[in-house]
């Protein structure tokens, strides 16, 4: 089934998963258990249109906008921001919020 998924969708999903994992390891505050799937969906939606442009800065900006919006909805949650992204492998680097 993974072979039917376009490469850009797989890359966007990988980056989104890495963003969420990195963020959640360093965030302060507690979240509802259902938050993960909602956040992943929002991150993929924001990142996917930018993956094909091969511009890491646009992906970083999109991911950070999702994180900021999440924090606005839940003032008890705070965390780092994405500072770098590897479009080929999906790895992300963080910077303090």
mmCIF file of N, CA, C and O in Angstrom:
data_model
loop_
_atom_site.group_PDB
_atom_site.id
_atom_site.type_symbol
_atom_site.label_atom_id
_atom_site.label_comp_id
_atom_site.label_asym_id
_atom_site.label_seq_id
_atom_site.Cartn_x
_atom_site.Cartn_y
_atom_site.Cartn_z
ATOM 1 N N UNK A 1 0.824 -1.190 0.000
ATOM 2 C CA UNK A 1 0.000 0.000 0.000
ATOM 3 C C UNK A 1 0.863 1.246 0.000
ATOM 4 O O UNK A 1 0.511 2.242 -0.600
ATOM 5 N N UNK A 2 2.002 1.209 0.681
ATOM 6 C CA UNK A 2 2.890 2.362 0.728
ATOM 7 C C UNK A 2 3.387 2.734 -0.664
ATOM 8 O O UNK A 2 3.677 3.889 -0.933
ATOM 9 N N UNK A 3 3.459 1.758 -1.566
ATOM 10 C CA UNK A 3 3.916 2.031 -2.926
ATOM 11 C C UNK A 3 2.919 2.886 -3.696
ATOM 12 O O UNK A 3 3.293 3.558 -4.646
ATOM 13 N N UNK A 4 1.653 2.873 -3.295
ATOM 14 C CA UNK A 4 0.637 3.669 -3.960
ATOM 15 C C UNK A 4 0.625 5.122 -3.491
ATOM 16 O O UNK A 4 0.005 5.965 -4.110
ATOM 17 N N UNK A 5 1.306 5.391 -2.408
ATOM 18 C CA UNK A 5 1.344 6.731 -1.851
ATOM 19 C C UNK A 5 2.423 7.545 -2.563
ATOM 20 O O UNK A 5 3.563 7.108 -2.649
ATOM 21 N N UNK A 6 2.066 8.717 -3.083
ATOM 22 C CA UNK A 6 3.073 9.556 -3.742
ATOM 23 C C UNK A 6 4.227 9.881 -2.789
ATOM 24 O O UNK A 6 4.040 10.032 -1.583
ATOM 25 N N UNK A 7 5.408 9.998 -3.344
ATOM 26 C CA UNK A 7 6.609 10.260 -2.549
ATOM 27 C C UNK A 7 6.459 11.527 -1.713
ATOM 28 O O UNK A 7 6.869 11.565 -0.551
ATOM 29 N N UNK A 8 5.875 12.559 -2.275
ATOM 30 C CA UNK A 8 5.738 13.815 -1.531
ATOM 31 C C UNK A 8 4.817 13.647 -0.325
ATOM 32 O O UNK A 8 5.028 14.284 0.709
ATOM 33 N N UNK A 9 3.814 12.782 -0.430
ATOM 34 C CA UNK A 9 2.949 12.517 0.718
ATOM 35 C C UNK A 9 3.714 11.777 1.814
ATOM 36 O O UNK A 9 3.559 12.074 2.994
ATOM 37 N N UNK A 10 4.541 10.820 1.424
ATOM 38 C CA UNK A 10 5.351 10.077 2.397
ATOM 39 C C UNK A 10 6.340 11.008 3.088
ATOM 40 O O UNK A 10 6.528 10.938 4.298
ATOM 41 N N UNK A 11 6.976 11.883 2.318
ATOM 42 C CA UNK A 11 7.937 12.827 2.893
ATOM 43 C C UNK A 11 7.229 13.763 3.868
ATOM 44 O O UNK A 11 7.714 13.993 4.977
ATOM 45 N N UNK A 12 6.080 14.289 3.486
ATOM 46 C CA UNK A 12 5.331 15.199 4.359
ATOM 47 C C UNK A 12 4.933 14.491 5.649
ATOM 48 O O UNK A 12 5.041 15.062 6.741
ATOM 49 N N UNK A 13 4.502 13.261 5.550
ATOM 50 C CA UNK A 13 4.103 12.495 6.742
ATOM 51 C C UNK A 13 5.316 12.242 7.648
ATOM 52 O O UNK A 13 5.227 12.390 8.867
ATOM 53 N N UNK A 14 6.430 11.876 7.058
ATOM 54 C CA UNK A 14 7.645 11.622 7.845
ATOM 55 C C UNK A 14 8.087 12.881 8.574
ATOM 56 O O UNK A 14 8.406 12.844 9.770
ATOM 57 N N UNK A 15 8.113 14.002 7.868
ATOM 58 C CA UNK A 15 8.511 15.266 8.498
ATOM 59 C C UNK A 15 7.533 15.624 9.608
ATOM 60 O O UNK A 15 7.943 16.007 10.714
ATOM 61 N N UNK A 16 6.239 15.492 9.353
ATOM 62 C CA UNK A 16 5.223 15.810 10.361
ATOM 63 C C UNK A 16 5.396 14.938 11.606
ATOM 64 O O UNK A 16 5.320 15.441 12.738
ATOM 65 N N UNK A 17 5.637 13.656 11.422
ATOM 66 C CA UNK A 17 5.859 12.768 12.566
ATOM 67 C C UNK A 17 7.101 13.172 13.350
ATOM 68 O O UNK A 17 7.087 13.163 14.583
ATOM 69 N N UNK A 18 8.154 13.544 12.646
ATOM 70 C CA UNK A 18 9.381 13.965 13.322
ATOM 71 C C UNK A 18 9.205 15.296 14.043
ATOM 72 O O UNK A 18 9.749 15.487 15.133
ATOM 73 N N UNK A 19 8.456 16.211 13.445
ATOM 74 C CA UNK A 19 8.172 17.491 14.100
ATOM 75 C C UNK A 19 7.402 17.233 15.393
ATOM 76 O O UNK A 19 7.764 17.738 16.460
ATOM 77 N N UNK A 20 6.346 16.447 15.303
ATOM 78 C CA UNK A 20 5.526 16.187 16.490
ATOM 79 C C UNK A 20 6.336 15.477 17.575
ATOM 80 O O UNK A 20 6.265 15.838 18.750
ATOM 81 N N UNK A 21 7.118 14.484 17.189
ATOM 82 C CA UNK A 21 7.913 13.739 18.166
ATOM 83 C C UNK A 21 8.923 14.647 18.862
ATOM 84 O O UNK A 21 9.056 14.620 20.092
ATOM 85 N N UNK A 22 9.631 15.461 18.089
ATOM 86 C CA UNK A 22 10.629 16.357 18.669
ATOM 87 C C UNK A 22 9.963 17.388 19.575
ATOM 88 O O UNK A 22 10.444 17.661 20.677
ATOM 89 N N UNK A 23 8.866 17.948 19.115
ATOM 90 C CA UNK A 23 8.155 18.952 19.891
ATOM 91 C C UNK A 23 7.626 18.356 21.195
ATOM 92 O O UNK A 23 7.804 18.931 22.264
ATOM 93 N N UNK A 24 6.994 17.210 21.118
ATOM 94 C CA UNK A 24 6.356 16.631 22.299
ATOM 95 C C UNK A 24 7.380 16.193 23.353
ATOM 96 O O UNK A 24 7.064 16.177 24.543
ATOM 97 N N UNK A 25 8.591 15.856 22.936
ATOM 98 C CA UNK A 25 9.632 15.490 23.904
ATOM 99 C C UNK A 25 10.065 16.680 24.757
ATOM 100 O O UNK A 25 10.504 16.501 25.885
ATOM 101 N N UNK A 26 9.957 17.885 24.218
ATOM 102 C CA UNK A 26 10.454 19.060 24.928
ATOM 103 C C UNK A 26 9.368 20.037 25.371
ATOM 104 O O UNK A 26 9.670 21.036 26.018
ATOM 105 N N UNK A 27 8.127 19.759 25.048
ATOM 106 C CA UNK A 27 7.073 20.707 25.396
ATOM 107 C C UNK A 27 6.777 20.683 26.888
ATOM 108 O O UNK A 27 7.063 19.714 27.578
ATOM 109 N N UNK A 28 6.221 21.789 27.357
ATOM 110 C CA UNK A 28 5.745 21.869 28.727
ATOM 111 C C UNK A 28 4.232 21.804 28.686
ATOM 112 O O UNK A 28 3.609 22.196 27.710
ATOM 113 N N UNK A 29 3.643 21.300 29.745
ATOM 114 C CA UNK A 29 2.197 21.187 29.799
ATOM 115 C C UNK A 29 1.746 19.803 29.383
ATOM 116 O O UNK A 29 2.535 18.975 28.920
ATOM 117 N N UNK A 30 0.480 19.556 29.565
ATOM 118 C CA UNK A 30 -0.099 18.255 29.235
ATOM 119 C C UNK A 30 -1.106 18.417 28.101
ATOM 120 O O UNK A 30 -1.754 19.451 27.965
ATOM 121 N N UNK A 31 -1.203 17.387 27.293
ATOM 122 C CA UNK A 31 -2.166 17.399 26.193
ATOM 123 C C UNK A 31 -3.086 16.195 26.299
ATOM 124 O O UNK A 31 -2.777 15.212 26.964
ATOM 125 N N UNK A 32 -4.191 16.278 25.638
ATOM 126 C CA UNK A 32 -5.149 15.180 25.587
ATOM 127 C C UNK A 32 -4.585 14.082 24.686
ATOM 128 O O UNK A 32 -3.943 14.389 23.674
ATOM 129 N N UNK A 33 -4.811 12.813 25.011
ATOM 130 C CA UNK A 33 -4.262 11.718 24.200
ATOM 131 C C UNK A 33 -4.668 11.759 22.715
ATOM 132 O O UNK A 33 -3.925 11.290 21.866
ATOM 133 N N UNK A 34 -5.808 12.327 22.405
ATOM 134 C CA UNK A 34 -6.250 12.394 21.012
ATOM 135 C C UNK A 34 -5.571 13.507 20.224
ATOM 136 O O UNK A 34 -5.739 13.611 19.016
ATOM 137 N N UNK A 35 -4.804 14.306 20.897
ATOM 138 C CA UNK A 35 -4.138 15.445 20.260
ATOM 139 C C UNK A 35 -3.173 15.008 19.172
ATOM 140 O O UNK A 35 -3.039 15.681 18.150
ATOM 141 N N UNK A 36 -2.480 13.900 19.379
ATOM 142 C CA UNK A 36 -1.439 13.480 18.439
ATOM 143 C C UNK A 36 -1.963 13.362 17.013
ATOM 144 O O UNK A 36 -1.367 13.917 16.089
ATOM 145 N N UNK A 37 -3.063 12.671 16.814
ATOM 146 C CA UNK A 37 -3.575 12.483 15.455
ATOM 147 C C UNK A 37 -4.031 13.802 14.838
ATOM 148 O O UNK A 37 -3.819 14.039 13.645
ATOM 149 N N UNK A 38 -4.642 14.661 15.639
ATOM 150 C CA UNK A 38 -5.061 15.973 15.139
ATOM 151 C C UNK A 38 -3.852 16.794 14.722
ATOM 152 O O UNK A 38 -3.833 17.397 13.645
ATOM 153 N N UNK A 39 -2.827 16.802 15.567
ATOM 154 C CA UNK A 39 -1.625 17.572 15.255
ATOM 155 C C UNK A 39 -0.912 17.018 14.022
ATOM 156 O O UNK A 39 -0.458 17.783 13.170
ATOM 157 N N UNK A 40 -0.815 15.705 13.926
ATOM 158 C CA UNK A 40 -0.175 15.116 12.745
ATOM 159 C C UNK A 40 -0.924 15.491 11.474
ATOM 160 O O UNK A 40 -0.305 15.837 10.467
ATOM 161 N N UNK A 41 -2.239 15.435 11.524
ATOM 162 C CA UNK A 41 -3.033 15.790 10.349
ATOM 163 C C UNK A 41 -2.810 17.249 9.958
ATOM 164 O O UNK A 41 -2.623 17.570 8.777
ATOM 165 N N UNK A 42 -2.795 18.134 10.945
ATOM 166 C CA UNK A 42 -2.570 19.562 10.663
ATOM 167 C C UNK A 42 -1.168 19.816 10.125
ATOM 168 O O UNK A 42 -0.977 20.625 9.213
ATOM 169 N N UNK A 43 -0.193 19.123 10.694
ATOM 170 C CA UNK A 43 1.184 19.290 10.211
ATOM 171 C C UNK A 43 1.321 18.791 8.771
ATOM 172 O O UNK A 43 1.922 19.473 7.934
ATOM 173 N N UNK A 44 0.763 17.633 8.465
ATOM 174 C CA UNK A 44 0.844 17.105 7.097
ATOM 175 C C UNK A 44 0.155 18.056 6.124
ATOM 176 O O UNK A 44 0.690 18.364 5.056
ATOM 177 N N UNK A 45 -1.019 18.549 6.489
ATOM 178 C CA UNK A 45 -1.748 19.485 5.620
ATOM 179 C C UNK A 45 -0.930 20.742 5.341
ATOM 180 O O UNK A 45 -0.971 21.286 4.236
ATOM 181 N N UNK A 46 -0.214 21.216 6.343
ATOM 182 C CA UNK A 46 0.579 22.437 6.178
ATOM 183 C C UNK A 46 1.873 22.187 5.409
ATOM 184 O O UNK A 46 2.301 23.020 4.612
ATOM 185 N N UNK A 47 2.481 21.040 5.635
ATOM 186 C CA UNK A 47 3.785 20.735 5.044
ATOM 187 C C UNK A 47 3.670 20.236 3.612
ATOM 188 O O UNK A 47 4.477 20.601 2.748
ATOM 189 N N UNK A 48 2.684 19.411 3.325
ATOM 190 C CA UNK A 48 2.569 18.734 2.028
ATOM 191 C C UNK A 48 2.690 19.666 0.817
ATOM 192 O O UNK A 48 3.450 19.389 -0.110
ATOM 193 N N UNK A 49 2.003 20.790 0.769
ATOM 194 C CA UNK A 49 2.097 21.650 -0.423
ATOM 195 C C UNK A 49 3.489 22.250 -0.642
ATOM 196 O O UNK A 49 3.807 22.706 -1.722
ATOM 197 N N UNK A 50 4.307 22.240 0.392
ATOM 198 C CA UNK A 50 5.624 22.877 0.309
ATOM 199 C C UNK A 50 6.752 21.907 0.019
ATOM 200 O O UNK A 50 7.847 22.323 -0.322
ATOM 201 N N UNK A 51 6.504 20.615 0.146
ATOM 202 C CA UNK A 51 7.544 19.602 -0.032
ATOM 203 C C UNK A 51 8.107 19.607 -1.444
ATOM 204 O O UNK A 51 9.314 19.537 -1.642
ATOM 205 N N UNK A 52 7.261 19.705 -2.439
ATOM 206 C CA UNK A 52 7.713 19.644 -3.831
ATOM 207 C C UNK A 52 8.541 20.857 -4.240
ATOM 208 O O UNK A 52 9.263 20.802 -5.232
ATOM 209 N N UNK A 53 8.438 21.938 -3.499
ATOM 210 C CA UNK A 53 9.193 23.155 -3.841
ATOM 211 C C UNK A 53 10.653 23.047 -3.433
ATOM 212 O O UNK A 53 11.454 23.883 -3.821
ATOM 213 N N UNK A 54 10.964 22.045 -2.615
ATOM 214 C CA UNK A 54 12.337 21.813 -2.151
ATOM 215 C C UNK A 54 12.909 23.032 -1.439
ATOM 216 O O UNK A 54 14.078 23.347 -1.571
ATOM 217 N N UNK A 55 12.063 23.726 -0.701
ATOM 218 C CA UNK A 55 12.491 24.884 0.068
ATOM 219 C C UNK A 55 12.295 24.581 1.552
ATOM 220 O O UNK A 55 11.189 24.717 2.069
ATOM 221 N N UNK A 56 13.347 24.171 2.248
ATOM 222 C CA UNK A 56 13.199 23.842 3.662
ATOM 223 C C UNK A 56 12.614 24.986 4.489
ATOM 224 O O UNK A 56 11.860 24.751 5.426
ATOM 225 N N UNK A 57 12.946 26.217 4.138
ATOM 226 C CA UNK A 57 12.431 27.360 4.890
ATOM 227 C C UNK A 57 10.917 27.425 4.896
ATOM 228 O O UNK A 57 10.305 27.776 5.906
ATOM 229 N N UNK A 58 10.290 27.085 3.783
ATOM 230 C CA UNK A 58 8.835 27.099 3.713
ATOM 231 C C UNK A 58 8.230 25.990 4.567
ATOM 232 O O UNK A 58 7.188 26.179 5.191
ATOM 233 N N UNK A 59 8.878 24.840 4.603
ATOM 234 C CA UNK A 59 8.403 23.724 5.428
ATOM 235 C C UNK A 59 8.532 24.094 6.902
ATOM 236 O O UNK A 59 7.615 23.857 7.697
ATOM 237 N N UNK A 60 9.653 24.682 7.270
ATOM 238 C CA UNK A 60 9.881 25.108 8.654
ATOM 239 C C UNK A 60 8.822 26.121 9.075
ATOM 240 O O UNK A 60 8.222 26.014 10.144
ATOM 241 N N UNK A 61 8.583 27.101 8.232
ATOM 242 C CA UNK A 61 7.585 28.132 8.527
ATOM 243 C C UNK A 61 6.197 27.528 8.702
ATOM 244 O O UNK A 61 5.455 27.889 9.625
ATOM 245 N N UNK A 62 5.821 26.598 7.833
ATOM 246 C CA UNK A 62 4.505 25.959 7.909
ATOM 247 C C UNK A 62 4.366 25.148 9.198
ATOM 248 O O UNK A 62 3.338 25.227 9.885
ATOM 249 N N UNK A 63 5.394 24.374 9.540
ATOM 250 C CA UNK A 63 5.348 23.559 10.760
ATOM 251 C C UNK A 63 5.265 24.446 11.999
ATOM 252 O O UNK A 63 4.464 24.187 12.911
ATOM 253 N N UNK A 64 6.059 25.496 12.035
ATOM 254 C CA UNK A 64 6.048 26.388 13.188
ATOM 255 C C UNK A 64 4.721 27.119 13.331
ATOM 256 O O UNK A 64 4.274 27.397 14.445
ATOM 257 N N UNK A 65 4.073 27.421 12.229
ATOM 258 C CA UNK A 65 2.754 28.065 12.285
ATOM 259 C C UNK A 65 1.728 27.126 12.924
ATOM 260 O O UNK A 65 0.882 27.564 13.711
ATOM 261 N N UNK A 66 1.804 25.851 12.597
ATOM 262 C CA UNK A 66 0.890 24.873 13.203
ATOM 263 C C UNK A 66 1.155 24.780 14.704
ATOM 264 O O UNK A 66 0.219 24.755 15.511
ATOM 265 N N UNK A 67 2.420 24.721 15.092
ATOM 266 C CA UNK A 67 2.757 24.638 16.513
ATOM 267 C C UNK A 67 2.272 25.875 17.263
ATOM 268 O O UNK A 67 1.724 25.783 18.364
ATOM 269 N N UNK A 68 2.445 27.049 16.665
ATOM 270 C CA UNK A 68 2.000 28.295 17.296
ATOM 271 C C UNK A 68 0.477 28.316 17.448
ATOM 272 O O UNK A 68 -0.041 28.739 18.492
ATOM 273 N N UNK A 69 -0.232 27.855 16.432
ATOM 274 C CA UNK A 69 -1.696 27.815 16.496
ATOM 275 C C UNK A 69 -2.164 26.863 17.595
ATOM 276 O O UNK A 69 -3.128 27.153 18.317
ATOM 277 N N UNK A 70 -1.473 25.744 17.728
ATOM 278 C CA UNK A 70 -1.804 24.786 18.780
ATOM 279 C C UNK A 70 -1.636 25.430 20.157
ATOM 280 O O UNK A 70 -2.492 25.308 21.031
ATOM 281 N N UNK A 71 -0.538 26.127 20.339
ATOM 282 C CA UNK A 71 -0.279 26.773 21.621
ATOM 283 C C UNK A 71 -1.299 27.875 21.921
ATOM 284 O O UNK A 71 -1.627 28.110 23.085
ATOM 285 N N UNK A 72 -1.805 28.535 20.905
ATOM 286 C CA UNK A 72 -2.824 29.553 21.124
ATOM 287 C C UNK A 72 -4.126 28.927 21.605
ATOM 288 O O UNK A 72 -4.855 29.530 22.386
ATOM 289 N N UNK A 73 -4.420 27.724 21.132
ATOM 290 C CA UNK A 73 -5.644 27.044 21.554
ATOM 291 C C UNK A 73 -5.514 26.448 22.951
ATOM 292 O O UNK A 73 -6.505 26.246 23.635
ATOM 293 N N UNK A 74 -4.280 26.119 23.350
ATOM 294 C CA UNK A 74 -4.035 25.520 24.653
ATOM 295 C C UNK A 74 -2.900 26.272 25.338
ATOM 296 O O UNK A 74 -1.731 25.911 25.205
ATOM 297 N N UNK A 75 -3.229 27.341 26.067
ATOM 298 C CA UNK A 75 -2.206 28.193 26.658
ATOM 299 C C UNK A 75 -1.271 27.483 27.638
ATOM 300 O O UNK A 75 -0.211 28.001 27.954
ATOM 301 N N UNK A 76 -1.624 26.289 28.108
ATOM 302 C CA UNK A 76 -0.770 25.551 29.024
ATOM 303 C C UNK A 76 0.355 24.799 28.336
ATOM 304 O O UNK A 76 1.230 24.244 28.978
ATOM 305 N N UNK A 77 0.332 24.775 27.018
ATOM 306 C CA UNK A 77 1.333 24.036 26.256
ATOM 307 C C UNK A 77 2.306 25.018 25.610
ATOM 308 O O UNK A 77 1.898 25.986 24.980
ATOM 309 N N UNK A 78 3.591 24.739 25.780
ATOM 310 C CA UNK A 78 4.641 25.528 25.142
ATOM 311 C C UNK A 78 5.748 24.584 24.730
ATOM 312 O O UNK A 78 5.990 23.563 25.384
ATOM 313 N N UNK A 79 6.442 24.921 23.667
ATOM 314 C CA UNK A 79 7.529 24.057 23.232
ATOM 315 C C UNK A 79 8.467 24.746 22.274
ATOM 316 O O UNK A 79 8.299 25.921 21.954
ATOM 317 N N UNK A 80 9.441 23.996 21.793
ATOM 318 C CA UNK A 80 10.445 24.547 20.884
ATOM 319 C C UNK A 80 9.866 24.779 19.497
ATOM 320 O O UNK A 80 8.722 24.405 19.218
ATOM 321 N N UNK A 81 10.658 25.356 18.648
ATOM 322 C CA UNK A 81 10.281 25.552 17.251
ATOM 323 C C UNK A 81 11.270 24.798 16.371
ATOM 324 O O UNK A 81 12.392 24.489 16.763
ATOM 325 N N UNK A 82 10.831 24.545 15.163
ATOM 326 C CA UNK A 82 11.667 23.851 14.192
ATOM 327 C C UNK A 82 12.664 24.860 13.636
ATOM 328 O O UNK A 82 12.296 25.958 13.226
ATOM 329 N N UNK A 83 13.935 24.486 13.625
ATOM 330 C CA UNK A 83 14.994 25.359 13.120
ATOM 331 C C UNK A 83 15.548 24.859 11.797
ATOM 332 O O UNK A 83 16.044 25.644 10.994
ATOM 333 N N UNK A 84 15.459 23.539 11.576
ATOM 334 C CA UNK A 84 15.979 22.982 10.331
ATOM 335 C C UNK A 84 15.196 21.731 9.973
ATOM 336 O O UNK A 84 14.584 21.101 10.835
ATOM 337 N N UNK A 85 15.203 21.416 8.682
ATOM 338 C CA UNK A 85 14.535 20.210 8.206
ATOM 339 C C UNK A 85 15.315 19.648 7.030
ATOM 340 O O UNK A 85 15.799 20.395 6.184
ATOM 341 N N UNK A 86 15.450 18.345 7.011
ATOM 342 C CA UNK A 86 16.095 17.634 5.912
ATOM 343 C C UNK A 86 14.985 17.050 5.042
ATOM 344 O O UNK A 86 14.323 16.089 5.445
ATOM 345 N N UNK A 87 14.766 17.644 3.886
ATOM 346 C CA UNK A 87 13.678 17.199 3.017
ATOM 347 C C UNK A 87 13.888 15.792 2.480
ATOM 348 O O UNK A 87 12.926 15.104 2.164
ATOM 349 N N UNK A 88 15.119 15.356 2.382
ATOM 350 C CA UNK A 88 15.398 14.018 1.861
ATOM 351 C C UNK A 88 15.089 12.938 2.894
ATOM 352 O O UNK A 88 14.480 11.922 2.572
ATOM 353 N N UNK A 89 15.495 13.174 4.146
ATOM 354 C CA UNK A 89 15.324 12.145 5.164
ATOM 355 C C UNK A 89 14.243 12.423 6.184
ATOM 356 O O UNK A 89 13.829 11.553 6.921
ATOM 357 N N UNK A 90 13.790 13.673 6.260
ATOM 358 C CA UNK A 90 12.734 14.037 7.187
ATOM 359 C C UNK A 90 13.189 14.446 8.576
ATOM 360 O O UNK A 90 12.370 14.763 9.430
ATOM 361 N N UNK A 91 14.492 14.451 8.830
ATOM 362 C CA UNK A 91 14.991 14.847 10.145
ATOM 363 C C UNK A 91 14.735 16.331 10.390
ATOM 364 O O UNK A 91 14.747 17.139 9.461
ATOM 365 N N UNK A 92 14.501 16.667 11.650
ATOM 366 C CA UNK A 92 14.268 18.067 12.025
ATOM 367 C C UNK A 92 15.208 18.455 13.161
ATOM 368 O O UNK A 92 15.594 17.631 13.972
ATOM 369 N N UNK A 93 15.554 19.736 13.195
ATOM 370 C CA UNK A 93 16.339 20.308 14.273
ATOM 371 C C UNK A 93 15.488 21.333 14.990
ATOM 372 O O UNK A 93 14.610 21.954 14.392
ATOM 373 N N UNK A 94 15.724 21.516 16.273
ATOM 374 C CA UNK A 94 14.901 22.399 17.090
ATOM 375 C C UNK A 94 15.673 23.617 17.578
ATOM 376 O O UNK A 94 16.898 23.590 17.662
ATOM 377 N N UNK A 95 14.917 24.641 17.916
ATOM 378 C CA UNK A 95 15.434 25.794 18.629
ATOM 379 C C UNK A 95 14.431 26.119 19.724
ATOM 380 O O UNK A 95 13.247 25.828 19.574
ATOM 381 N N UNK A 96 14.878 26.694 20.836
ATOM 382 C CA UNK A 96 13.936 27.027 21.917
ATOM 383 C C UNK A 96 12.870 27.988 21.418
ATOM 384 O O UNK A 96 13.112 28.801 20.532
ATOM 385 N N UNK A 97 11.701 27.896 22.034
ATOM 386 C CA UNK A 97 10.592 28.793 21.654
ATOM 387 C C UNK A 97 10.884 30.214 22.044
ATOM 388 O O UNK A 97 11.606 30.510 22.929
#
